[in-house]
GROMACS .gro file of C-alpha atoms in nm:
model
  162
    1UNK     CA    1  24.391  11.143  -5.376
    2UNK     CA    2  24.761  11.060  -5.342
    3UNK     CA    3  24.905  10.747  -5.195
    4UNK     CA    4  25.253  10.710  -5.066
    5UNK     CA    5  25.416  10.403  -5.240
    6UNK     CA    6  25.789  10.303  -5.112
    7UNK     CA    7  25.885  10.666  -5.041
    8UNK     CA    8  25.731  10.816  -5.397
    9UNK     CA    9  25.408  11.006  -5.404
   10UNK     CA   10  25.194  10.834  -5.662
   11UNK     CA   11  24.897  10.980  -5.855
   12UNK     CA   12  24.647  10.695  -5.817
   13UNK     CA   13  24.436  10.574  -6.114
   14UNK     CA   14  24.124  10.741  -6.133
   15UNK     CA   15  23.818  10.791  -6.333
   16UNK     CA   16  23.735  11.101  -6.512
   17UNK     CA   17  23.385  11.219  -6.594
   18UNK     CA   18  23.370  11.450  -6.889
   19UNK     CA   19  23.042  11.631  -6.997
   20UNK     CA   20  23.013  11.753  -7.352
   21UNK     CA   21  22.732  11.946  -7.539
   22UNK     CA   22  22.702  11.838  -7.902
   23UNK     CA   23  22.498  12.103  -8.095
   24UNK     CA   24  22.403  12.023  -8.470
   25UNK     CA   25  22.146  12.201  -8.698
   26UNK     CA   26  21.829  12.217  -8.512
   27UNK     CA   27  21.932  11.972  -8.237
   28UNK     CA   28  22.141  11.961  -7.912
   29UNK     CA   29  22.271  11.631  -7.722
   30UNK     CA   30  22.477  11.603  -7.410
   31UNK     CA   31  22.731  11.321  -7.371
   32UNK     CA   32  22.884  11.187  -7.064
   33UNK     CA   33  23.216  10.997  -7.089
   34UNK     CA   34  23.381  10.798  -6.823
   35UNK     CA   35  23.752  10.694  -6.879
   36UNK     CA   36  24.030  10.549  -6.644
   37UNK     CA   37  24.329  10.771  -6.603
   38UNK     CA   38  24.639  10.522  -6.520
   39UNK     CA   39  24.838  10.607  -6.202
   40UNK     CA   40  25.177  10.781  -6.221
   41UNK     CA   41  25.471  10.912  -6.019
   42UNK     CA   42  25.431  11.248  -5.904
   43UNK     CA   43  25.776  11.333  -5.919
   44UNK     CA   44  25.815  11.250  -6.308
   45UNK     CA   45  25.617  11.530  -6.490
   46UNK     CA   46  25.660  11.277  -6.827
   47UNK     CA   47  25.483  11.006  -6.656
   48UNK     CA   48  25.207  11.248  -6.550
   49UNK     CA   49  25.189  11.367  -6.923
   50UNK     CA   50  25.160  11.023  -7.061
   51UNK     CA   51  24.890  10.934  -6.791
   52UNK     CA   52  24.687  11.263  -6.905
   53UNK     CA   53  24.766  11.151  -7.284
   54UNK     CA   54  24.618  10.791  -7.232
   55UNK     CA   55  24.299  10.947  -7.074
   56UNK     CA   56  24.262  11.187  -7.369
   57UNK     CA   57  24.303  10.929  -7.632
   58UNK     CA   58  24.018  10.691  -7.467
   59UNK     CA   59  23.797  11.017  -7.449
   60UNK     CA   60  23.872  11.117  -7.816
   61UNK     CA   61  23.784  10.756  -7.933
   62UNK     CA   62  23.429  10.744  -7.725
   63UNK     CA   63  23.348  11.098  -7.867
   64UNK     CA   64  23.450  10.966  -8.221
   65UNK     CA   65  23.217  10.658  -8.162
   66UNK     CA   66  22.922  10.853  -8.065
   67UNK     CA   67  22.941  11.107  -8.340
   68UNK     CA   68  22.980  10.825  -8.610
   69UNK     CA   69  22.711  10.591  -8.496
   70UNK     CA   70  22.486  10.770  -8.266
   71UNK     CA   71  22.448  11.091  -8.428
   72UNK     CA   72  22.501  11.003  -8.766
   73UNK     CA   73  22.187  10.776  -8.730
   74UNK     CA   74  21.989  11.018  -8.559
   75UNK     CA   75  22.058  11.351  -8.714
   76UNK     CA   76  22.275  11.254  -9.011
   77UNK     CA   77  22.556  11.514  -8.942
   78UNK     CA   78  22.872  11.591  -8.723
   79UNK     CA   79  22.796  11.815  -8.434
   80UNK     CA   80  23.009  12.122  -8.271
   81UNK     CA   81  23.160  11.987  -7.968
   82UNK     CA   82  23.173  12.184  -7.646
   83UNK     CA   83  23.333  12.055  -7.313
   84UNK     CA   84  23.088  12.159  -7.023
   85UNK     CA   85  23.287  12.024  -6.752
   86UNK     CA   86  23.500  11.756  -6.575
   87UNK     CA   87  23.496  11.578  -6.277
   88UNK     CA   88  23.793  11.383  -6.143
   89UNK     CA   89  23.620  11.197  -5.850
   90UNK     CA   90  23.333  10.979  -5.774
   91UNK     CA   91  23.003  11.113  -5.890
   92UNK     CA   92  22.727  11.193  -5.644
   93UNK     CA   93  22.467  10.902  -5.625
   94UNK     CA   94  22.747  10.639  -5.691
   95UNK     CA   95  22.535  10.519  -5.969
   96UNK     CA   96  22.775  10.635  -6.249
   97UNK     CA   97  23.073  10.497  -6.071
   98UNK     CA   98  22.980  10.144  -6.080
   99UNK     CA   99  22.720  10.159  -6.378
  100UNK     CA  100  22.796  10.051  -6.738
  101UNK     CA  101  22.738  10.294  -7.014
  102UNK     CA  102  22.538  10.294  -7.347
  103UNK     CA  103  22.241  10.437  -7.175
  104UNK     CA  104  22.087  10.745  -7.133
  105UNK     CA  105  22.136  10.919  -6.760
  106UNK     CA  106  21.950  11.191  -6.574
  107UNK     CA  107  22.216  11.413  -6.428
  108UNK     CA  108  22.270  11.705  -6.197
  109UNK     CA  109  22.532  11.929  -6.272
  110UNK     CA  110  22.699  12.211  -6.098
  111UNK     CA  111  22.979  12.442  -6.135
  112UNK     CA  112  23.256  12.483  -5.876
  113UNK     CA  113  23.446  12.750  -5.691
  114UNK     CA  114  23.733  12.659  -5.922
  115UNK     CA  115  23.562  12.760  -6.222
  116UNK     CA  116  23.545  12.605  -6.588
  117UNK     CA  117  23.615  12.310  -6.648
  118UNK     CA  118  23.579  12.190  -6.296
  119UNK     CA  119  23.225  12.068  -6.185
  120UNK     CA  120  23.033  11.810  -5.971
  121UNK     CA  121  22.776  11.584  -6.099
  122UNK     CA  122  22.556  11.303  -6.016
  123UNK     CA  123  22.223  11.125  -6.011
  124UNK     CA  124  21.948  11.178  -5.773
  125UNK     CA  125  21.577  11.206  -5.733
  126UNK     CA  126  21.565  11.586  -5.707
  127UNK     CA  127  21.812  11.873  -5.668
  128UNK     CA  128  21.797  11.868  -5.292
  129UNK     CA  129  21.889  11.506  -5.281
  130UNK     CA  130  22.198  11.563  -5.497
  131UNK     CA  131  22.321  11.839  -5.282
  132UNK     CA  132  22.271  11.616  -4.979
  133UNK     CA  133  22.493  11.335  -5.169
  134UNK     CA  134  22.758  11.611  -5.263
  135UNK     CA  135  22.744  11.715  -4.878
  136UNK     CA  136  22.813  11.353  -4.735
  137UNK     CA  137  23.109  11.303  -5.010
  138UNK     CA  138  23.425  11.453  -4.872
  139UNK     CA  139  23.606  11.477  -5.204
  140UNK     CA  140  23.271  11.629  -5.360
  141UNK     CA  141  23.226  11.885  -5.098
  142UNK     CA  142  23.575  12.014  -5.106
  143UNK     CA  143  23.524  12.116  -5.467
  144UNK     CA  144  23.292  12.409  -5.351
  145UNK     CA  145  22.999  12.317  -5.575
  146UNK     CA  146  22.753  12.649  -5.615
  147UNK     CA  147  22.397  12.626  -5.656
  148UNK     CA  148  22.174  12.590  -5.842
  149UNK     CA  149  22.236  12.251  -6.007
  150UNK     CA  150  22.127  12.223  -6.359
  151UNK     CA  151  21.927  11.914  -6.462
  152UNK     CA  152  22.048  11.729  -6.769
  153UNK     CA  153  21.963  11.413  -6.996
  154UNK     CA  154  22.291  11.247  -7.133
  155UNK     CA  155  22.395  10.958  -7.309
  156UNK     CA  156  22.654  10.793  -7.103
  157UNK     CA  157  22.930  10.598  -7.251
  158UNK     CA  158  23.218  10.425  -7.043
  159UNK     CA  159  23.588  10.315  -7.162
  160UNK     CA  160  23.561   9.994  -7.330
  161UNK     CA  161  23.199  10.062  -7.470
  162UNK     CA  162  23.326  10.251  -7.773
   0.00000   0.00000   0.00000
């Protein structure tokens, strides 16, 4: 995921998908956030830190929006927030990469050999279809996702929609 630009290695801009579990009194919700991380010069650690911080600011804003608007109306109180996992690649199925947020999505989620928080996720008709999509994608296959995948329903928010 690196490009060589005028003799300098660059970290490319990419979408980061973060899955959260929000637990309240008597309720449980899943939230999938999609935010963009800007490109950065790999030779400059400060530039990398700024790119990560920019993505984190976007994530926190979407999370606050979801808690304040969706959950306050649905459950009436704030929830404990837990990061389930993160994917820094295009999800299986492609639907989440091009789709707009603000809707519920059915996801397949699998841990990777790299441990928490890294995961593979995506949309598919069933678990075997999900695994076929993962195997077809070189980046996803390289993450070493582990069976079984778990099916979750999550509210999907994308940057610019919060």
